[in-house]
mmCIF file of C-alpha atoms and ligand atoms in Angstrom:
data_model
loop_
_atom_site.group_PDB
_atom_site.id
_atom_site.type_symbol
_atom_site.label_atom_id
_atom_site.label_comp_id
_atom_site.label_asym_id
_atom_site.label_seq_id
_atom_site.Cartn_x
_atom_site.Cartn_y
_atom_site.Cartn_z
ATOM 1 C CA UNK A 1 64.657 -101.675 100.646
ATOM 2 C CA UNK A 2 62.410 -102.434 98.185
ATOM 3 C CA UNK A 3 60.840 -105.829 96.463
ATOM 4 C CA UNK A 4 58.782 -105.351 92.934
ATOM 5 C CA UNK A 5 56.847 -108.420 92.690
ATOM 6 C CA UNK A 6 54.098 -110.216 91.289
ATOM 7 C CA UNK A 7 51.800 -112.349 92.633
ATOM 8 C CA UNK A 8 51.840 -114.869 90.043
ATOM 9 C CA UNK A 9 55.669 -114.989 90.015
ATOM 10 C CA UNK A 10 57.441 -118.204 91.554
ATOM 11 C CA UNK A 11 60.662 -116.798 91.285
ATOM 12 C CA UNK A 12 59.537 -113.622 93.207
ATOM 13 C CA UNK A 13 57.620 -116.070 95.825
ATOM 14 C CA UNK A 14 60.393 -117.696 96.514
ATOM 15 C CA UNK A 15 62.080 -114.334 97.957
ATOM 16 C CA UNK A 16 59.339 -113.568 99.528
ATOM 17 C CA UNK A 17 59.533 -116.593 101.377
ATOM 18 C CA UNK A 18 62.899 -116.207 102.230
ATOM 19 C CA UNK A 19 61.593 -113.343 104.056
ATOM 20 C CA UNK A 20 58.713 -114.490 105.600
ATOM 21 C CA UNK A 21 61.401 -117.102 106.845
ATOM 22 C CA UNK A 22 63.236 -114.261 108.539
ATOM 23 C CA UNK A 23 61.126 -112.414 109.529
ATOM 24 C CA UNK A 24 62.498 -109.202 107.641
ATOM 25 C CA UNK A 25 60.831 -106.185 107.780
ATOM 26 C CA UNK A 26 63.236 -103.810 106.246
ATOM 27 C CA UNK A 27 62.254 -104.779 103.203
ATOM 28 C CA UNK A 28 58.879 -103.605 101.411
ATOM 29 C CA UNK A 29 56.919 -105.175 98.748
ATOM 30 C CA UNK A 30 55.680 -103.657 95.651
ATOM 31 C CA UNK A 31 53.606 -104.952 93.259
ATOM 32 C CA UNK A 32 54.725 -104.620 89.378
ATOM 33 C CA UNK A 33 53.010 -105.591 86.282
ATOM 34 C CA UNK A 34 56.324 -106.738 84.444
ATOM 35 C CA UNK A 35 54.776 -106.396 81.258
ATOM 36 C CA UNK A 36 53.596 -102.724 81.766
ATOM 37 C CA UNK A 37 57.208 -101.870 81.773
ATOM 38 C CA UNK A 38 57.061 -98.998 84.484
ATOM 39 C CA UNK A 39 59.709 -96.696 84.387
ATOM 40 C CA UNK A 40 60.833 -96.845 87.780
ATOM 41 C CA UNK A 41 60.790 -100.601 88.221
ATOM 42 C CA UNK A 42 62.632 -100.587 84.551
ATOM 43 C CA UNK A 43 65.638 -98.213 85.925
ATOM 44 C CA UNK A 44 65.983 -100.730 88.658
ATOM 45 C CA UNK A 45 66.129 -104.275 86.757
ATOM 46 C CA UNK A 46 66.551 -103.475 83.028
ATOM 47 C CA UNK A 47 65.680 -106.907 82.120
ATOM 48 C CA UNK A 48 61.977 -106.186 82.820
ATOM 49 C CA UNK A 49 61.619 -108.831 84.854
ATOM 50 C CA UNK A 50 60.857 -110.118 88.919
ATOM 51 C CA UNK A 51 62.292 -110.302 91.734
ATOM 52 C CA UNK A 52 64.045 -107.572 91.994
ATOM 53 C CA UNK A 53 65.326 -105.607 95.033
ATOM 54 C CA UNK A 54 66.103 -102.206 95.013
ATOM 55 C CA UNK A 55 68.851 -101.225 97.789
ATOM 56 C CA UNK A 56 68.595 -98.533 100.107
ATOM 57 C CA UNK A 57 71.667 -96.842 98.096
ATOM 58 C CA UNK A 58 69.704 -96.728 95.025
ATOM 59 C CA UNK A 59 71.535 -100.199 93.437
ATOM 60 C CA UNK A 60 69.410 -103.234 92.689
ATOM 61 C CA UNK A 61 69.627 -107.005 92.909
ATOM 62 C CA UNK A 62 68.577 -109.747 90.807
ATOM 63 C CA UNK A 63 67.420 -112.197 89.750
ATOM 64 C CA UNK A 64 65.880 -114.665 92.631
ATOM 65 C CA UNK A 65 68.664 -116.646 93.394
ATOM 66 C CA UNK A 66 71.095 -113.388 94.255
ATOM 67 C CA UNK A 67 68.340 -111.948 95.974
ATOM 68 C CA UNK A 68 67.428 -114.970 98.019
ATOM 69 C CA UNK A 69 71.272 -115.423 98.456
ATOM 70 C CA UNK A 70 71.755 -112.157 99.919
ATOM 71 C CA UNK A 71 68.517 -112.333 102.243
ATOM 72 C CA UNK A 72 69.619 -115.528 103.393
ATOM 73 C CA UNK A 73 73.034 -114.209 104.347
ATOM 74 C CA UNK A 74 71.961 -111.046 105.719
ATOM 75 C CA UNK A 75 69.664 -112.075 107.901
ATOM 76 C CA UNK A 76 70.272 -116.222 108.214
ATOM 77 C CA UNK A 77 74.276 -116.863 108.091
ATOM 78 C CA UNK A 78 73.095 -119.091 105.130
ATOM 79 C CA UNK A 79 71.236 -121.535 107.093
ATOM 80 C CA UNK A 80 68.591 -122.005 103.883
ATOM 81 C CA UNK A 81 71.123 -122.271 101.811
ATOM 82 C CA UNK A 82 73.096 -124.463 104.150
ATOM 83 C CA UNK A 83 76.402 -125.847 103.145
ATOM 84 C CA UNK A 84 75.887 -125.770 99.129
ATOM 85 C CA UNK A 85 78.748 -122.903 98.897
ATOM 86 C CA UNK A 86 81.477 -125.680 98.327
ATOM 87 C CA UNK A 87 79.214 -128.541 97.514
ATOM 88 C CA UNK A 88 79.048 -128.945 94.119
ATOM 89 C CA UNK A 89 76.461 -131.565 93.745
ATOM 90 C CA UNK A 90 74.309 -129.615 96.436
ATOM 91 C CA UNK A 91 74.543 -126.586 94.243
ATOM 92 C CA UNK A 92 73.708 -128.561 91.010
ATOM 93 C CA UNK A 93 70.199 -129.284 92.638
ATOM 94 C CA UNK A 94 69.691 -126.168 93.142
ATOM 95 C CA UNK A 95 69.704 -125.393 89.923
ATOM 96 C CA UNK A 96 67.789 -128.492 88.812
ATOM 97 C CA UNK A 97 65.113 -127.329 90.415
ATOM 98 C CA UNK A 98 65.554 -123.368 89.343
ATOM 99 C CA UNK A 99 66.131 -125.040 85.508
ATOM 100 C CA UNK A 100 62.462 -126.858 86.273
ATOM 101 C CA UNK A 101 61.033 -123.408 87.058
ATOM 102 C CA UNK A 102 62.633 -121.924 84.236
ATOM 103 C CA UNK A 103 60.485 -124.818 81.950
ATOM 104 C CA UNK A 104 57.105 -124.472 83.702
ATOM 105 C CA UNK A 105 57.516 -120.755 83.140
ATOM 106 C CA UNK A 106 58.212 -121.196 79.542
ATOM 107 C CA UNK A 107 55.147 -123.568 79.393
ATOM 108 C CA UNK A 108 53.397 -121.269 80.943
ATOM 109 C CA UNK A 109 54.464 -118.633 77.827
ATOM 110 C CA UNK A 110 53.707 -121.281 75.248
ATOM 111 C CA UNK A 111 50.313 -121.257 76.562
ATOM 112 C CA UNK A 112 49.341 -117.618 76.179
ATOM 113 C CA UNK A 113 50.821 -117.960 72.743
ATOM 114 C CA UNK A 114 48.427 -120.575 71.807
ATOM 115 C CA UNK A 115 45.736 -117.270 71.905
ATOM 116 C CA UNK A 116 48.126 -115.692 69.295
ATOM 117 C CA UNK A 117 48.084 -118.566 67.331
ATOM 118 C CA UNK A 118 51.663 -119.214 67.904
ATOM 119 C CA UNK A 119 52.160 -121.962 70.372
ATOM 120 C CA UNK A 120 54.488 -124.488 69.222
ATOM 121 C CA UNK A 121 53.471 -128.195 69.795
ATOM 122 C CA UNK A 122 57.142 -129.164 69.880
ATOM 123 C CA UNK A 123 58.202 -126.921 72.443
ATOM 124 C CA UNK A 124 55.081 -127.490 74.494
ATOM 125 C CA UNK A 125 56.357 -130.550 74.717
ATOM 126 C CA UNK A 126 59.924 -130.057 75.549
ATOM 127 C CA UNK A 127 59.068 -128.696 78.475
ATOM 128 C CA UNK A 128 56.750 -130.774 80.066
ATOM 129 C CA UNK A 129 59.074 -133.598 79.468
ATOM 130 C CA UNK A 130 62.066 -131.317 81.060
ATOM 131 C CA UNK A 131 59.293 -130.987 83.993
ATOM 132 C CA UNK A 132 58.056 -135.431 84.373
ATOM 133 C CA UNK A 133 61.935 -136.108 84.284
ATOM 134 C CA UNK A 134 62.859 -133.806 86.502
ATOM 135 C CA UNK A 135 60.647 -134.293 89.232
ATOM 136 C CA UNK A 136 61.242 -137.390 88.980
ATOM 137 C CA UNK A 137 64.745 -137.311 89.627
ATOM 138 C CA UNK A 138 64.170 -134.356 92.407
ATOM 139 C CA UNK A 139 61.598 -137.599 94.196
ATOM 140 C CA UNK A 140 65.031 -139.900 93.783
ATOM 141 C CA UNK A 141 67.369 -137.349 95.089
ATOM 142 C CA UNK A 142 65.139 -137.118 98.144
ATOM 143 C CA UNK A 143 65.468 -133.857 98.712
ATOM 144 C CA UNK A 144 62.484 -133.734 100.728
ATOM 145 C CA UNK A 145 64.192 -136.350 103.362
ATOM 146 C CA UNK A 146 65.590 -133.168 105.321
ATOM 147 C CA UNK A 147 63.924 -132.320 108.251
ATOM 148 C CA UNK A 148 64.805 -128.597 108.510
ATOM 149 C CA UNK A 149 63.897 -126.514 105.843
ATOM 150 C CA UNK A 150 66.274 -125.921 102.538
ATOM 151 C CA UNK A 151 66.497 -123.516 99.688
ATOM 152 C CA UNK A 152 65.715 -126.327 97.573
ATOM 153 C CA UNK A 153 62.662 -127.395 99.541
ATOM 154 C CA UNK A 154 61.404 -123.228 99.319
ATOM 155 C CA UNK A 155 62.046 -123.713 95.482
ATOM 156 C CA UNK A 156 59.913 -127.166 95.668
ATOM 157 C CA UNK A 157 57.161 -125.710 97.136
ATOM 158 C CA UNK A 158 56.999 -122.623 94.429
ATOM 159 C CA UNK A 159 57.038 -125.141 91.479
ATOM 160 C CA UNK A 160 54.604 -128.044 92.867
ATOM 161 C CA UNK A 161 52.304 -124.841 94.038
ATOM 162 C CA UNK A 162 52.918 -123.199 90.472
ATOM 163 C CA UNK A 163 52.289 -126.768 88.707
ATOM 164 C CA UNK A 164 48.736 -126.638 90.296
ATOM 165 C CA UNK A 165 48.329 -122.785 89.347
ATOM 166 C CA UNK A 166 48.889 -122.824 85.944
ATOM 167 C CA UNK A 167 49.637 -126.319 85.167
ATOM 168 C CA UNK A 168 47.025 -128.779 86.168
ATOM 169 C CA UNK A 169 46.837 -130.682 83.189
ATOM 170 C CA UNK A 170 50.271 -132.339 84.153
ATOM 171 C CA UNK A 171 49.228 -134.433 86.793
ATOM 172 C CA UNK A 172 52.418 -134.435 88.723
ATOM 173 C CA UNK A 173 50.813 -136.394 91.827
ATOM 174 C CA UNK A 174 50.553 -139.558 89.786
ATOM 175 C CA UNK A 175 54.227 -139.387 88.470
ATOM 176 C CA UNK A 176 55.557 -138.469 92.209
ATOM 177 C CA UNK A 177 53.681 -140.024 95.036
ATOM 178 C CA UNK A 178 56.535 -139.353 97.465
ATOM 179 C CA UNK A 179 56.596 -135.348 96.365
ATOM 180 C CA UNK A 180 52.822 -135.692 96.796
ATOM 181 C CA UNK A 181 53.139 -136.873 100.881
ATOM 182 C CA UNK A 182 55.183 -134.712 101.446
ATOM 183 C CA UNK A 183 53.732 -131.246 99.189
ATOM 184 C CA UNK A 184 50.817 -131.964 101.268
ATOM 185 C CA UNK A 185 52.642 -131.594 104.673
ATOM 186 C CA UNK A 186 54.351 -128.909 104.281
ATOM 187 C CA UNK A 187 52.910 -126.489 101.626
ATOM 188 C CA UNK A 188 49.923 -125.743 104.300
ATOM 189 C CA UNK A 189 52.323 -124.060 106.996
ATOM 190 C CA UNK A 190 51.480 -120.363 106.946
ATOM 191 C CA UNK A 191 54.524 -119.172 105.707
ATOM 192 C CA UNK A 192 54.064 -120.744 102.379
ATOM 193 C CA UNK A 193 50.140 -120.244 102.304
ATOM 194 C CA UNK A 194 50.779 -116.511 103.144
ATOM 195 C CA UNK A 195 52.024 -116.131 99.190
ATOM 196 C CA UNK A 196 50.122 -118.741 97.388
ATOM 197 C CA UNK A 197 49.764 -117.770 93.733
ATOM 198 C CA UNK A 198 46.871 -116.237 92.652
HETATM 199 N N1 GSH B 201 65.829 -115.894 86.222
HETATM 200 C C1 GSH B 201 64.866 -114.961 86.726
HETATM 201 C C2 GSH B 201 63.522 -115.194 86.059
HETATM 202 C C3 GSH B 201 62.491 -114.149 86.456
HETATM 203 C C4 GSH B 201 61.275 -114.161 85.538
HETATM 204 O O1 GSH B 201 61.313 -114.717 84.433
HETATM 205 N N2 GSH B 201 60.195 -113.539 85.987
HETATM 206 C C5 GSH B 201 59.013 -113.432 85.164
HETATM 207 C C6 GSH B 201 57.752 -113.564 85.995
HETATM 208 S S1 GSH B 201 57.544 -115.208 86.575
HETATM 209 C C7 GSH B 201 58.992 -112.059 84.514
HETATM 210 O O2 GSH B 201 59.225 -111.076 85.178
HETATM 211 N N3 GSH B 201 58.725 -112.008 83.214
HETATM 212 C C8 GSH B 201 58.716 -110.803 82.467
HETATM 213 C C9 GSH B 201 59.542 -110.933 81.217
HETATM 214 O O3 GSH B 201 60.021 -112.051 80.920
HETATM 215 O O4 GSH B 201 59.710 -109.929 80.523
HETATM 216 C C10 GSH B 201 64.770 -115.082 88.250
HETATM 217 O O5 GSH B 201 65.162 -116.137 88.772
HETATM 218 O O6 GSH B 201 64.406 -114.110 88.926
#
């Protein structure tokens, strides 16, 4: 199997945590520009975008959350992922914190408009408000309480590590001080420092 990446991409770090986690070495990684919209890595994910895993019988998964799904099933019996398959409000923070990624990305794309001329002050704004609020709520959720590691916790890690990459100006330590404590435990274990964005 194969994983097009990037190195910049949480969603794709997250996977490749997920494997790292594992262990897996069935699956290769590749590194893809998205944007230089290859032709192979285009037949495999037509949206143009990573993660995406190509299959060993020439079908593909996406996006990250199927991928790290399926690599947590495969190879885990779902212990990342834990008990969320029935647990509604387990699955719903989840996708709090996906729906935080999804902003900080977006931020991130408002940004590199700004050279374009094009960055819009209002949704600039929207986001990083999206971002304060929900961090703060992921801090009252405690989500970090759990001693053995959790999808949500990998997904943690990728945003509070992304924040830093590409968002610095938000200043999330002073909004979060519990997040903080805790960010600073756990994101130096090697298997998150093996795929630090850069
Ligand atoms: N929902 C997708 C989002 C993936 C995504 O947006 N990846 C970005 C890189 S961080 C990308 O490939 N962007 C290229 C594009 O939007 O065309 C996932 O969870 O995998």
């Amino acid at each position: 199997m194969k994983l097009f990446y990037s190195d910049a991409s949480p969603y794709a770090r997250c996977v490749r945590i997920f494997i790292q986690y594992y262990k897996v070495t069935e699956i290769d990684e590749v590194v893809v520009d998205p944007f230089a919209n290859e032709e192979v890595f285009l037949r495999s994910n037509p949206l143009g975008k990573v993660p995406c895993l190509s299959l060993n019988d020439g079908s593909s998964l996406y996006d990250s959350e199927v991928i790290m799904r399926f690599v947590d099933a495969k190879y885990g019996d779902a212990e990342l992922f834990g008990e969320q398959y029935d647990d509604w409000t387990n699955q719903c923070h989840f996708s709090l914190l996906k729906g935080m990624l999804d902003s900080a990305v977006a931020l991130r794309q408002e940004q590199l408009r700004a050279e374009e001329g094009l960055r819009s002050d209002f949704w600039t704004a929207r986001f990083e408000q999206a971002l304060l609020r929900g961090l703060k709520q992921v801090e009252q959720l405690g989500l970090v309480n759990y001693q053995k590691l959790t999808a949500q916790q990998v997904i943690l890690v990728c945003l509070l590590d992304y924040l830093d990459f590409r968002h610095p100006q938000l200043l999330w330590r002073n909004l979060v001080p519990a997040l903080e404590i805790w960010h600073k435990k756990i994101a130096i274990k090697p298997i998150f420092t093996m795929t630090s964005p850069h």
